[in-house]
mmCIF file with all atom_site columns, C-alpha atoms in Angstrom:
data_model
loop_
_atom_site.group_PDB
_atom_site.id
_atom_site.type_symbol
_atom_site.label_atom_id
_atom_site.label_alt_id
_atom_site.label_comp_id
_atom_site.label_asym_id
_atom_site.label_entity_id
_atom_site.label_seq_id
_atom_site.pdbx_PDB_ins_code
_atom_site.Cartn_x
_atom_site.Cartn_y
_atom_site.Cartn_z
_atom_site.occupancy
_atom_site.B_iso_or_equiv
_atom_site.pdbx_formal_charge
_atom_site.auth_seq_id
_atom_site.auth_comp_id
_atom_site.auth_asym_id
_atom_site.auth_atom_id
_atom_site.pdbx_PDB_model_num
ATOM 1   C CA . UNK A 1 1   ? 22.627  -92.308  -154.904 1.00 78.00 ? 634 UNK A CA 1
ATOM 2   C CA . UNK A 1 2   ? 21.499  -89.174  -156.366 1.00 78.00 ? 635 UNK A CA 1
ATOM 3   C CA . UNK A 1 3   ? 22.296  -85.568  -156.060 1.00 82.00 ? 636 UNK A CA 1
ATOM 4   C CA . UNK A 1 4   ? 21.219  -82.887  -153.594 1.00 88.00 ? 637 UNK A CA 1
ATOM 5   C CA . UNK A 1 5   ? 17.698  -82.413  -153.532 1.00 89.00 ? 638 UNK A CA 1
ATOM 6   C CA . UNK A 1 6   ? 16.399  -85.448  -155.058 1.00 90.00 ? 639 UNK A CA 1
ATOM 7   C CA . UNK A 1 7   ? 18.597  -87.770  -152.679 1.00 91.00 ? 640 UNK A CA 1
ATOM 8   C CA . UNK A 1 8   ? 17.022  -85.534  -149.387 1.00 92.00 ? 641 UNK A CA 1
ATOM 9   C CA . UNK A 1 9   ? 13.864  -86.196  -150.908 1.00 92.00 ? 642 UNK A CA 1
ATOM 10  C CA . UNK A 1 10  ? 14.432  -89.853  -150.315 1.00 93.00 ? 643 UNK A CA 1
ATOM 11  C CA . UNK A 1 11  ? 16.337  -89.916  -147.247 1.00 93.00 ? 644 UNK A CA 1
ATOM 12  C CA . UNK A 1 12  ? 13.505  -87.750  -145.582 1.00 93.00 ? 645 UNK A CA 1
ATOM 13  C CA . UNK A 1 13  ? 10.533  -89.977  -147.061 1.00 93.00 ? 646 UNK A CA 1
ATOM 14  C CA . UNK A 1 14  ? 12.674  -92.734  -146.394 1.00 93.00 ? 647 UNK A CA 1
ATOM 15  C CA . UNK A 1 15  ? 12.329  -92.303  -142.315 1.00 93.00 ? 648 UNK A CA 1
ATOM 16  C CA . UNK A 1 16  ? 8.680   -91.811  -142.431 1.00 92.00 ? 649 UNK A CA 1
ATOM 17  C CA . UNK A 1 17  ? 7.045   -95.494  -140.679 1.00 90.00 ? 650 UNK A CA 1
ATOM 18  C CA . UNK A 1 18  ? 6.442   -98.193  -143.347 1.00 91.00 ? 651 UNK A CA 1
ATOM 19  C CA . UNK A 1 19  ? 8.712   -96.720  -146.157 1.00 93.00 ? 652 UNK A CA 1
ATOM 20  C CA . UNK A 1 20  ? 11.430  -98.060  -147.313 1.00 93.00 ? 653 UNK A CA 1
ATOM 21  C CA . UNK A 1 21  ? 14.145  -97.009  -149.252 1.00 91.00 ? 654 UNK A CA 1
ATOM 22  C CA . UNK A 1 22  ? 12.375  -98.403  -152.859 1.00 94.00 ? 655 UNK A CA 1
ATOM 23  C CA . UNK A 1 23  ? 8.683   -96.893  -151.723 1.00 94.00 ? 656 UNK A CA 1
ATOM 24  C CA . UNK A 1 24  ? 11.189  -93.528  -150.746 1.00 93.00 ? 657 UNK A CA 1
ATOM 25  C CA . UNK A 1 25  ? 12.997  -93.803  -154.447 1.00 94.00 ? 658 UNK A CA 1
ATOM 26  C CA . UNK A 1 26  ? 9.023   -94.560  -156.172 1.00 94.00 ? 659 UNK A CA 1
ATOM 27  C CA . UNK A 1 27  ? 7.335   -91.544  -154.395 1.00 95.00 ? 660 UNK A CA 1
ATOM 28  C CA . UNK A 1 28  ? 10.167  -89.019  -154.730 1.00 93.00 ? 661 UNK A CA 1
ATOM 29  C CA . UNK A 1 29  ? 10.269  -89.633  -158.757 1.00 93.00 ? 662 UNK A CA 1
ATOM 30  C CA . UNK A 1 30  ? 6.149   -89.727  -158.656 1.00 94.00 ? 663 UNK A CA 1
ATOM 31  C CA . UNK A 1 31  ? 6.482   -86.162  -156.775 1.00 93.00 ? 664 UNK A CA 1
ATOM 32  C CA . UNK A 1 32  ? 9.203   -84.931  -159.732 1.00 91.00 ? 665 UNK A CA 1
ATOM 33  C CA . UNK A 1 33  ? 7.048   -85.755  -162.108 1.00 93.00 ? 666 UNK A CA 1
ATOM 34  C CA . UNK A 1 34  ? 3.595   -84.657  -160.966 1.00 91.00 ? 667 UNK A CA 1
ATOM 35  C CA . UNK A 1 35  ? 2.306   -81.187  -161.434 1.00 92.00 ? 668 UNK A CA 1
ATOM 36  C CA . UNK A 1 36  ? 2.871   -78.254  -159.697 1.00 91.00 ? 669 UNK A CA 1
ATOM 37  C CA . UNK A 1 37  ? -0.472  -77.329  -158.247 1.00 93.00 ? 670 UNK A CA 1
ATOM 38  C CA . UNK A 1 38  ? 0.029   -81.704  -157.126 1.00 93.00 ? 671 UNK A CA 1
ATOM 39  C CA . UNK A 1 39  ? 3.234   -80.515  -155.302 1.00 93.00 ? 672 UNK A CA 1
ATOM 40  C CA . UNK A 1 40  ? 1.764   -77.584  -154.138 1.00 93.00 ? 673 UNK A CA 1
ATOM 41  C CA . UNK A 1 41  ? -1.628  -78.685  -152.234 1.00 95.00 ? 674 UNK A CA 1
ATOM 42  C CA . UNK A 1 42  ? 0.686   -81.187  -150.506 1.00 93.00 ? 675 UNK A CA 1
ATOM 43  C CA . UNK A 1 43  ? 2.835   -79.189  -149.377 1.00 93.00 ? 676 UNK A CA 1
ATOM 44  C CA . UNK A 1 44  ? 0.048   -76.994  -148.170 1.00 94.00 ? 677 UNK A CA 1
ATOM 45  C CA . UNK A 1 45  ? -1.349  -79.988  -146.582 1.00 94.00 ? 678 UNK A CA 1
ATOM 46  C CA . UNK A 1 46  ? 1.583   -80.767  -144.626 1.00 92.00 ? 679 UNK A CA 1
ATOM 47  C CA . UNK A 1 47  ? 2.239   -77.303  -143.300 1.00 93.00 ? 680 UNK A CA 1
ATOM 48  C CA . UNK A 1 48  ? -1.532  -76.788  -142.321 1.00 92.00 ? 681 UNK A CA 1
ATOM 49  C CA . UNK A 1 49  ? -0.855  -80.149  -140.391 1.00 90.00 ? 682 UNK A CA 1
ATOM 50  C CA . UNK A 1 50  ? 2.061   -79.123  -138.166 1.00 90.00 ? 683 UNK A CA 1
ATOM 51  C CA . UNK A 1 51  ? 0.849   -75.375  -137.777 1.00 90.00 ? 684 UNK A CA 1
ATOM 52  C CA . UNK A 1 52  ? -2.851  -76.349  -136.551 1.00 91.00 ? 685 UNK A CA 1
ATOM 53  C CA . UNK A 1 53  ? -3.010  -80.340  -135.183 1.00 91.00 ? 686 UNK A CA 1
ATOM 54  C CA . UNK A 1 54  ? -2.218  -81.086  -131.905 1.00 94.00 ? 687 UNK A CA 1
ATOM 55  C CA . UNK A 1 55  ? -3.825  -83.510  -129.322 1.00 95.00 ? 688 UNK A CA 1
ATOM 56  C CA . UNK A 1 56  ? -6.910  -82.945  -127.684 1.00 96.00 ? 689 UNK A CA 1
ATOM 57  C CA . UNK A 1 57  ? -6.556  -81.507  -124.066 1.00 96.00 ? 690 UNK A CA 1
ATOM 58  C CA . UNK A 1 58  ? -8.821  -84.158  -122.594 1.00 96.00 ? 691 UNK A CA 1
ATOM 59  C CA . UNK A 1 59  ? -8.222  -87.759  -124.457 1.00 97.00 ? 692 UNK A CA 1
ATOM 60  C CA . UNK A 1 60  ? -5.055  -86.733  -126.213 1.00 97.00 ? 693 UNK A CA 1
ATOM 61  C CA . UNK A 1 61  ? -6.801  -87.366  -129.727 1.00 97.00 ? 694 UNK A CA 1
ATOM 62  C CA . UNK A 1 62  ? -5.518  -85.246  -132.573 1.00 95.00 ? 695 UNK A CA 1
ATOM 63  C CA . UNK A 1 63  ? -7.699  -82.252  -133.057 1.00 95.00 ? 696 UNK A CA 1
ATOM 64  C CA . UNK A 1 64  ? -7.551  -78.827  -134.558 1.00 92.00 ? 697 UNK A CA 1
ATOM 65  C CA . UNK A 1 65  ? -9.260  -77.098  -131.600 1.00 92.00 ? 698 UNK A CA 1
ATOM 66  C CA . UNK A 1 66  ? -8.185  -77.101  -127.737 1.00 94.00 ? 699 UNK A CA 1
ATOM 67  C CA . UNK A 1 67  ? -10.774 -80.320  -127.280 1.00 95.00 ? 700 UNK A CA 1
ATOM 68  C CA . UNK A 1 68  ? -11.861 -83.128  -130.409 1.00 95.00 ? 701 UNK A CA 1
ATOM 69  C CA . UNK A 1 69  ? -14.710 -83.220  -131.876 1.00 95.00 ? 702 UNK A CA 1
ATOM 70  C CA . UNK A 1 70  ? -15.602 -86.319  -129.704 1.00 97.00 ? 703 UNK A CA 1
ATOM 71  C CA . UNK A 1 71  ? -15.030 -84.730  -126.398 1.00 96.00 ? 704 UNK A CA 1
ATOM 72  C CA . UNK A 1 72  ? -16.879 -81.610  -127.735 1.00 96.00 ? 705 UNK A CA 1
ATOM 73  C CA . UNK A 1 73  ? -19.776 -83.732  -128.477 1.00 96.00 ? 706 UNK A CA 1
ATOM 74  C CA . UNK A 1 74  ? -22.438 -83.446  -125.825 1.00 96.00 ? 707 UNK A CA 1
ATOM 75  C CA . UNK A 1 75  ? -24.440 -86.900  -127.089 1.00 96.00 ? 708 UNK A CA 1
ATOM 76  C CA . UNK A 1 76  ? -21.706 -88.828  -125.938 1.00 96.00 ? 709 UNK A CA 1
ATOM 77  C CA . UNK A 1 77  ? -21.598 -90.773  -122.582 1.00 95.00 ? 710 UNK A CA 1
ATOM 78  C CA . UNK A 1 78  ? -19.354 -89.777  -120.007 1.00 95.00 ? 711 UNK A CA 1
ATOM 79  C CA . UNK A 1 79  ? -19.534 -92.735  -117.707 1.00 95.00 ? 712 UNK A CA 1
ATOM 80  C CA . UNK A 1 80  ? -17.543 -94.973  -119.972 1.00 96.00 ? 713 UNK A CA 1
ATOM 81  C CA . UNK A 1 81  ? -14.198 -94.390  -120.941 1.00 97.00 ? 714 UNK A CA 1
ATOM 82  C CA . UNK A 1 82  ? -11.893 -96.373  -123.662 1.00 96.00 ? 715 UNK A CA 1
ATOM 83  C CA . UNK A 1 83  ? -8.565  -96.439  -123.878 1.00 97.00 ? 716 UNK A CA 1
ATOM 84  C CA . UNK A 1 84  ? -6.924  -96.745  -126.596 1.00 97.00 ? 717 UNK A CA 1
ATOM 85  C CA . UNK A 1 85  ? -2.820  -97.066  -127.938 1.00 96.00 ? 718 UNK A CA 1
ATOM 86  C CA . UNK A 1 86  ? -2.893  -94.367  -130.633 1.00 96.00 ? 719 UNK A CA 1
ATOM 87  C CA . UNK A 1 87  ? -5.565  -91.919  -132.863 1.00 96.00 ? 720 UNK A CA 1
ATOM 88  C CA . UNK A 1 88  ? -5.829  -94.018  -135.735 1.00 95.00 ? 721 UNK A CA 1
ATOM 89  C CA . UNK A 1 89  ? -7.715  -96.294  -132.936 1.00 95.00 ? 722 UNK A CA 1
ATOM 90  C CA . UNK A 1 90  ? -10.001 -94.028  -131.999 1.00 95.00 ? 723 UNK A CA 1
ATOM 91  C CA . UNK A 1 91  ? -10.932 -93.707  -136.176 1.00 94.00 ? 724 UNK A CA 1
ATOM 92  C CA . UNK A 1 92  ? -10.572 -97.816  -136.078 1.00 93.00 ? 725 UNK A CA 1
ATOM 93  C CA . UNK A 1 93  ? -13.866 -97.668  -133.422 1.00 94.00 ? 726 UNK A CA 1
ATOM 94  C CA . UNK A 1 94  ? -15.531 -95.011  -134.696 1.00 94.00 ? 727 UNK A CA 1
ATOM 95  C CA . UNK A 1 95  ? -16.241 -96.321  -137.778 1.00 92.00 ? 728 UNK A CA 1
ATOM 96  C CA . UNK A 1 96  ? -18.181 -99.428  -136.308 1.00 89.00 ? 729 UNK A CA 1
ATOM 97  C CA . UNK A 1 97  ? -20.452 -96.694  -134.761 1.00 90.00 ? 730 UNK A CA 1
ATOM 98  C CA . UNK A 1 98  ? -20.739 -99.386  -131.991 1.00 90.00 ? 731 UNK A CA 1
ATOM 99  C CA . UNK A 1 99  ? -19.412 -96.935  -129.090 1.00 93.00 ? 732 UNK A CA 1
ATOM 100 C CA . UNK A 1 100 ? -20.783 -93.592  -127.451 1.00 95.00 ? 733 UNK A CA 1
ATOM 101 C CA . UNK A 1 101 ? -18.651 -92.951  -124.646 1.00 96.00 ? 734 UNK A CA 1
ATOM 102 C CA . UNK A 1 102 ? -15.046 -90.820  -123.990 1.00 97.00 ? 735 UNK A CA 1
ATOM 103 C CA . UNK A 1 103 ? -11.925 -91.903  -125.326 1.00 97.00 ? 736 UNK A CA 1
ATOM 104 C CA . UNK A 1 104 ? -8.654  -91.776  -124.057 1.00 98.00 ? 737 UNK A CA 1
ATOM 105 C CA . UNK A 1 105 ? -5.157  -92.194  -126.533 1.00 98.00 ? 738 UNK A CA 1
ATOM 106 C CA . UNK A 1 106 ? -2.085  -93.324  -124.346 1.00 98.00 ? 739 UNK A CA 1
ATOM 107 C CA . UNK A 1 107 ? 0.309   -92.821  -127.162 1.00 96.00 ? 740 UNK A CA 1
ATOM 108 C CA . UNK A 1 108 ? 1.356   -96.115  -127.252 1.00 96.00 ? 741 UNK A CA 1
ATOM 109 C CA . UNK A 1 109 ? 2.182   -99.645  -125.329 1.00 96.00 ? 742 UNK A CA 1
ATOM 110 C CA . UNK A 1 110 ? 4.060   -100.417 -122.859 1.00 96.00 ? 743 UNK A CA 1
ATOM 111 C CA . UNK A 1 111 ? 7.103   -102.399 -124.327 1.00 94.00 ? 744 UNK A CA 1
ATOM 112 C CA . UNK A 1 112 ? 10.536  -103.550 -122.235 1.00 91.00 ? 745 UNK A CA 1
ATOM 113 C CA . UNK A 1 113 ? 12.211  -103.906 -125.732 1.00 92.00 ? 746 UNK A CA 1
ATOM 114 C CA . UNK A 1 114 ? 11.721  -100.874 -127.023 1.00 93.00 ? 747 UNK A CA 1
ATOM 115 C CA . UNK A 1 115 ? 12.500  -99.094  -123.575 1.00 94.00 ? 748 UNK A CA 1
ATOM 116 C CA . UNK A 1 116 ? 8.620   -97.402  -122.951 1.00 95.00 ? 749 UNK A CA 1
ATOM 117 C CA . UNK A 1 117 ? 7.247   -98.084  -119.799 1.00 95.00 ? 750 UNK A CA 1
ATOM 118 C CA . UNK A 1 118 ? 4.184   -97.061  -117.633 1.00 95.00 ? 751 UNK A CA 1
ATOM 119 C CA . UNK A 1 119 ? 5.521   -93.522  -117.704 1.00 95.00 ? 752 UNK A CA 1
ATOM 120 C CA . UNK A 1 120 ? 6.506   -92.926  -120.878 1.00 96.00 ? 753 UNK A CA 1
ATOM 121 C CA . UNK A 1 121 ? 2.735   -93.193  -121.633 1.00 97.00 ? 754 UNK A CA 1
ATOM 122 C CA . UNK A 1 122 ? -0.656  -91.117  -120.748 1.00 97.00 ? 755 UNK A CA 1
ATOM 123 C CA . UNK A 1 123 ? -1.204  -93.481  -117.866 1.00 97.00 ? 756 UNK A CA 1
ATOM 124 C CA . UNK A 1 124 ? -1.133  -90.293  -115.037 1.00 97.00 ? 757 UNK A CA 1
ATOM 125 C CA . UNK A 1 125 ? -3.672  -88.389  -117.193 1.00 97.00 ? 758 UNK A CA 1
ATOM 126 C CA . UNK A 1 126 ? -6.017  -91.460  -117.599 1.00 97.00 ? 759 UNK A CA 1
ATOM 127 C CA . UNK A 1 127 ? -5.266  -91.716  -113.702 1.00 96.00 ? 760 UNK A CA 1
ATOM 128 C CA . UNK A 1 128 ? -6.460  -87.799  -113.144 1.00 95.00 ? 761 UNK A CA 1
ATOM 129 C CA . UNK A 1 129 ? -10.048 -88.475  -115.637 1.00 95.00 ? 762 UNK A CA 1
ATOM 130 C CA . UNK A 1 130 ? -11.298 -91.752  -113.504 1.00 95.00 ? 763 UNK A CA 1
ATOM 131 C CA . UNK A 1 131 ? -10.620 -89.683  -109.880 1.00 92.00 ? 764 UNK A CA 1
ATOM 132 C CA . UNK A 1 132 ? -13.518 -87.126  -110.583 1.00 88.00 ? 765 UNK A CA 1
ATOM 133 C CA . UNK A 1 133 ? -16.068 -90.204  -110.534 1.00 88.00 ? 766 UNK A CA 1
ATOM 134 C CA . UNK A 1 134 ? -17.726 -89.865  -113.540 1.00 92.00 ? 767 UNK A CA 1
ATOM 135 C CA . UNK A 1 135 ? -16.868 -92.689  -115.142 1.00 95.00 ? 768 UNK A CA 1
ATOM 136 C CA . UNK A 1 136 ? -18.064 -96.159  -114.299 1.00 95.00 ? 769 UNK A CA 1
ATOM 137 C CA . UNK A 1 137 ? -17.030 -98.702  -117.450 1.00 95.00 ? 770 UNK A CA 1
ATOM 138 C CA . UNK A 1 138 ? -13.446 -98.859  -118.600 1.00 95.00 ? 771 UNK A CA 1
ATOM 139 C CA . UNK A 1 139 ? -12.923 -100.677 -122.055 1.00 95.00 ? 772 UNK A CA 1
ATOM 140 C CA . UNK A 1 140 ? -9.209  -101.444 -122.599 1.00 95.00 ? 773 UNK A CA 1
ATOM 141 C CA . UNK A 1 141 ? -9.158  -101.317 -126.437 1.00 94.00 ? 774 UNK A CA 1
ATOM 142 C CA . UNK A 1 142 ? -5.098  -101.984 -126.793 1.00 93.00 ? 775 UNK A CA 1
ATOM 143 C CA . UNK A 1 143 ? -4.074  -104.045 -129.685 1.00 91.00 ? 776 UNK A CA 1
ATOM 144 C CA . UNK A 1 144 ? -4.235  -108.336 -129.336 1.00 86.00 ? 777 UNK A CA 1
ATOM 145 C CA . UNK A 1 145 ? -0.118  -108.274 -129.289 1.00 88.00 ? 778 UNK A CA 1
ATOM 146 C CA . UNK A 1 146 ? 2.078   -109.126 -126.292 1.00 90.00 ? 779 UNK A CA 1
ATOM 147 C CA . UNK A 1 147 ? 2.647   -104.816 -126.162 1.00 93.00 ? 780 UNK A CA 1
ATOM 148 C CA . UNK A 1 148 ? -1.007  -104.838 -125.659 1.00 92.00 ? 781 UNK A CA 1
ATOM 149 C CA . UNK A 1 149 ? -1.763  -107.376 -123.555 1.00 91.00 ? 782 UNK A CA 1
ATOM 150 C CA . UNK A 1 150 ? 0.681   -105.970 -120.923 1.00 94.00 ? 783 UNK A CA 1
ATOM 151 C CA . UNK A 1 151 ? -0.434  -102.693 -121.065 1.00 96.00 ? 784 UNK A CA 1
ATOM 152 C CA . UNK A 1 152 ? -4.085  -103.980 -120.872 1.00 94.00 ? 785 UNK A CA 1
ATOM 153 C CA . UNK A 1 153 ? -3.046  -106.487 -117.706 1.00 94.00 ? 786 UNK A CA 1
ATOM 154 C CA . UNK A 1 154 ? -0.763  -102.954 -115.809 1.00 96.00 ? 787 UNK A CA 1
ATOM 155 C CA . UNK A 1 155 ? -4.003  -101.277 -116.763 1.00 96.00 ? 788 UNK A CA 1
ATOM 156 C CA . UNK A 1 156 ? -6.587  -103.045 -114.977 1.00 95.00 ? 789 UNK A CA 1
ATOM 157 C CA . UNK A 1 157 ? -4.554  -103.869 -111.940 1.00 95.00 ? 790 UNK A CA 1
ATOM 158 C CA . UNK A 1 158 ? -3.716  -99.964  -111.536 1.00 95.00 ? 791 UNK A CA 1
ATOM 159 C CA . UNK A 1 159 ? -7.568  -99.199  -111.580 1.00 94.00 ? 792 UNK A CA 1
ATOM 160 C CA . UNK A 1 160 ? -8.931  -102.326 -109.793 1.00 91.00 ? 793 UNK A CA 1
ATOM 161 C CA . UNK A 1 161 ? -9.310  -100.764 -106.332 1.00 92.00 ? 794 UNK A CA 1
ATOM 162 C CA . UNK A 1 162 ? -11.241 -97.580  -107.951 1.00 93.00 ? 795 UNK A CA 1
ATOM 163 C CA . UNK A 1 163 ? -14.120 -100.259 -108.213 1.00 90.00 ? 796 UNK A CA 1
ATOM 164 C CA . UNK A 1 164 ? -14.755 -99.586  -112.231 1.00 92.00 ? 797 UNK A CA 1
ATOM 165 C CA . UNK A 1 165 ? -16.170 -102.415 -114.290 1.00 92.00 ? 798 UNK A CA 1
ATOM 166 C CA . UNK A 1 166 ? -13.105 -102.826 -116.411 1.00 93.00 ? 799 UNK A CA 1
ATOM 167 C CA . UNK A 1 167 ? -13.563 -104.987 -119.547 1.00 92.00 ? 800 UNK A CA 1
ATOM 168 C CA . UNK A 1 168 ? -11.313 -106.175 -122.733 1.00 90.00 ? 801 UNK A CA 1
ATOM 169 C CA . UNK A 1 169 ? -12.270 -105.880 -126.116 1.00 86.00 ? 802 UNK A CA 1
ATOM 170 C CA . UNK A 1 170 ? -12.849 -109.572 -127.384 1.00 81.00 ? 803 UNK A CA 1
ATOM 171 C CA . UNK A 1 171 ? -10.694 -110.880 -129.752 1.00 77.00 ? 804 UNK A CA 1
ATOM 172 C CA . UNK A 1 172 ? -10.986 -114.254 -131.633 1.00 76.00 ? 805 UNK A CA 1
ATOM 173 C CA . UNK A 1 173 ? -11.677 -115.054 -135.341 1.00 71.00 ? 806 UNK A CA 1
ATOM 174 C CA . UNK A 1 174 ? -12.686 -112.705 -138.022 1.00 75.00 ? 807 UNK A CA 1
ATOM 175 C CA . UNK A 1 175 ? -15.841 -112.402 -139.657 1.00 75.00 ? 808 UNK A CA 1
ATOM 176 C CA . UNK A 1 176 ? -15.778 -114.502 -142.921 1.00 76.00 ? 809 UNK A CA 1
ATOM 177 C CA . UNK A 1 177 ? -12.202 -116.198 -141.449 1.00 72.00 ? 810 UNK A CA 1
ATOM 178 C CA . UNK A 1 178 ? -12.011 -120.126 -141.960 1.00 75.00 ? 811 UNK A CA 1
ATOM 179 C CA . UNK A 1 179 ? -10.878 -122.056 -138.794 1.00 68.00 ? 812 UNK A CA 1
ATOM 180 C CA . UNK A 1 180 ? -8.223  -124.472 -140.360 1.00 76.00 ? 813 UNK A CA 1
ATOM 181 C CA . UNK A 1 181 ? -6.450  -120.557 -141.009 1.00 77.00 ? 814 UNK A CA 1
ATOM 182 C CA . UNK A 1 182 ? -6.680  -119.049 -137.661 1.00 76.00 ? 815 UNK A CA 1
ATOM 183 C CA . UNK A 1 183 ? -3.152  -119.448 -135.336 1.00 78.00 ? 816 UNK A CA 1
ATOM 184 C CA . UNK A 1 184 ? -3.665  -121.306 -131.839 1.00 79.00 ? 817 UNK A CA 1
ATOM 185 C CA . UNK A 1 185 ? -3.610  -117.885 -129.935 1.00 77.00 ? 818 UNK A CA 1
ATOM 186 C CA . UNK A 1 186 ? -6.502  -116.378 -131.706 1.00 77.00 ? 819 UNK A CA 1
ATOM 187 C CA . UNK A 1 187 ? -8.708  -119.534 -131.728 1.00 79.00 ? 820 UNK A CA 1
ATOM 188 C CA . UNK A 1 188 ? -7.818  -120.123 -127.955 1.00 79.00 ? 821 UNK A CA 1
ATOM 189 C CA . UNK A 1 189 ? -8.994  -116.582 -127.644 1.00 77.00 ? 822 UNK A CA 1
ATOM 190 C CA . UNK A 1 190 ? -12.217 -117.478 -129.562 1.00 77.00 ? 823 UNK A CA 1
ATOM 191 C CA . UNK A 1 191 ? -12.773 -120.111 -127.467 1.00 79.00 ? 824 UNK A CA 1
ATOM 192 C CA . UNK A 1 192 ? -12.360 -118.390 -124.363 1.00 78.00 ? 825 UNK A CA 1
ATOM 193 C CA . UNK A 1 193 ? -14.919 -115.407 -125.453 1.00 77.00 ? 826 UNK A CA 1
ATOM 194 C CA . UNK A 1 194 ? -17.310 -117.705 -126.739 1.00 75.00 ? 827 UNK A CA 1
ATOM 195 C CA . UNK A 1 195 ? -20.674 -116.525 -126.479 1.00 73.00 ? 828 UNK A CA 1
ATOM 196 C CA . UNK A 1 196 ? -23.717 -119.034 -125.459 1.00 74.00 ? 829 UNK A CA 1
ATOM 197 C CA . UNK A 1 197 ? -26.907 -118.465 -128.304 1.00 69.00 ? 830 UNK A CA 1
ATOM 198 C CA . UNK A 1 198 ? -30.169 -117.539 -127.086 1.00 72.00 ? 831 UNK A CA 1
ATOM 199 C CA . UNK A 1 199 ? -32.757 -119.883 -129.363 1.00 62.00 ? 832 UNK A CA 1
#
């Protein structure tokens, strides 16, 4: 334990997600011993990040402005929509540059355990987008765990009668992965999203 300021130091890094109490103890004494202007543009960083991000209007993204930049884009398609658990998703898909439609960030899974259900999450919203008509494709983009999965499953029952194509991102075996690695569930999955090869 240490005194005053240095201990809150590491008690508040300490709660941020993925830090622990060593990581907390490593990056407080890094931050004591960097300099000034170091402190300074962090600091400035963090403030400018709770005074001007909040979530996009439309997908729920985080975005300086009333909309993202993605729904403010006028290349993108509008008649297919992907849903996703969280931002750092949407970044996660955009960097393939595989996908010009909407996005939509439910801020988070449903999960039993951990008490969140269907309402806890942006499931009404995503409800209110598909009833204009516009779109046509939904791609349920939640993460390959059992969270995701029943999201993904609540999901496409919920929009089933709208008559939308609805579709799962495949999962399987990595590019560069080594079958005798891969677990059961992911090469079942590879097996089940097999793909036949035009020659």
């Amino acid at each position: 334990m240490y005194e005053g300021a240095v201990q809150d130091l590491i008690d508040e890094l300490g709660r941020l997600p993925g830090v622990g109490p060593k990581s907390a103890q490593r990056i407080a004494f890094h931050l004591l011993s960097a300099e000034s202007a170091d402190v300074t543009r962090l600091v400035a960083a963090l403030t400018r990040v709770q005074e001007s991000v909040r979530f996009c209007v439309t997908c729920y993204n985080v975005a300086e402005a009333e909309q993202c930049r993605i729904c403010r884009d006028p290349r993108r398609v509008d008649d297919v929509l992907c849903v996703v658990e969280e931002p750092k998703d949407v970044v996660a898909i955009e960097r393939t540059r595989e996908f010009r439609g909407r996005y939509h960030v439910l801020g988070g899974a449903i999960s039993p355990i951990d008490g969140v259900g269907p309402d806890d999450l942006r499931v009404k919203e995503l409800m209110t987008r598909l009833m204009n008509g516009a779109v046509t494709e939904l791609i349920i983009a939640t993460d390959p765990n059992l969270e995701g999965e029943a999201t993904a499953a609540y999901l496409a029952r919920l929009v089933g009668p709208m008559g939308l194509a609805v579709s799962r991102l495949a999962s399987g075996l990595p590019v560069g992965g080594d079958l005798e690695y891969a677990d059961e569930v992911t090469l079942g999955r590879a097996f089940e999203g097999r793909r036949r090869i035009d020659a």
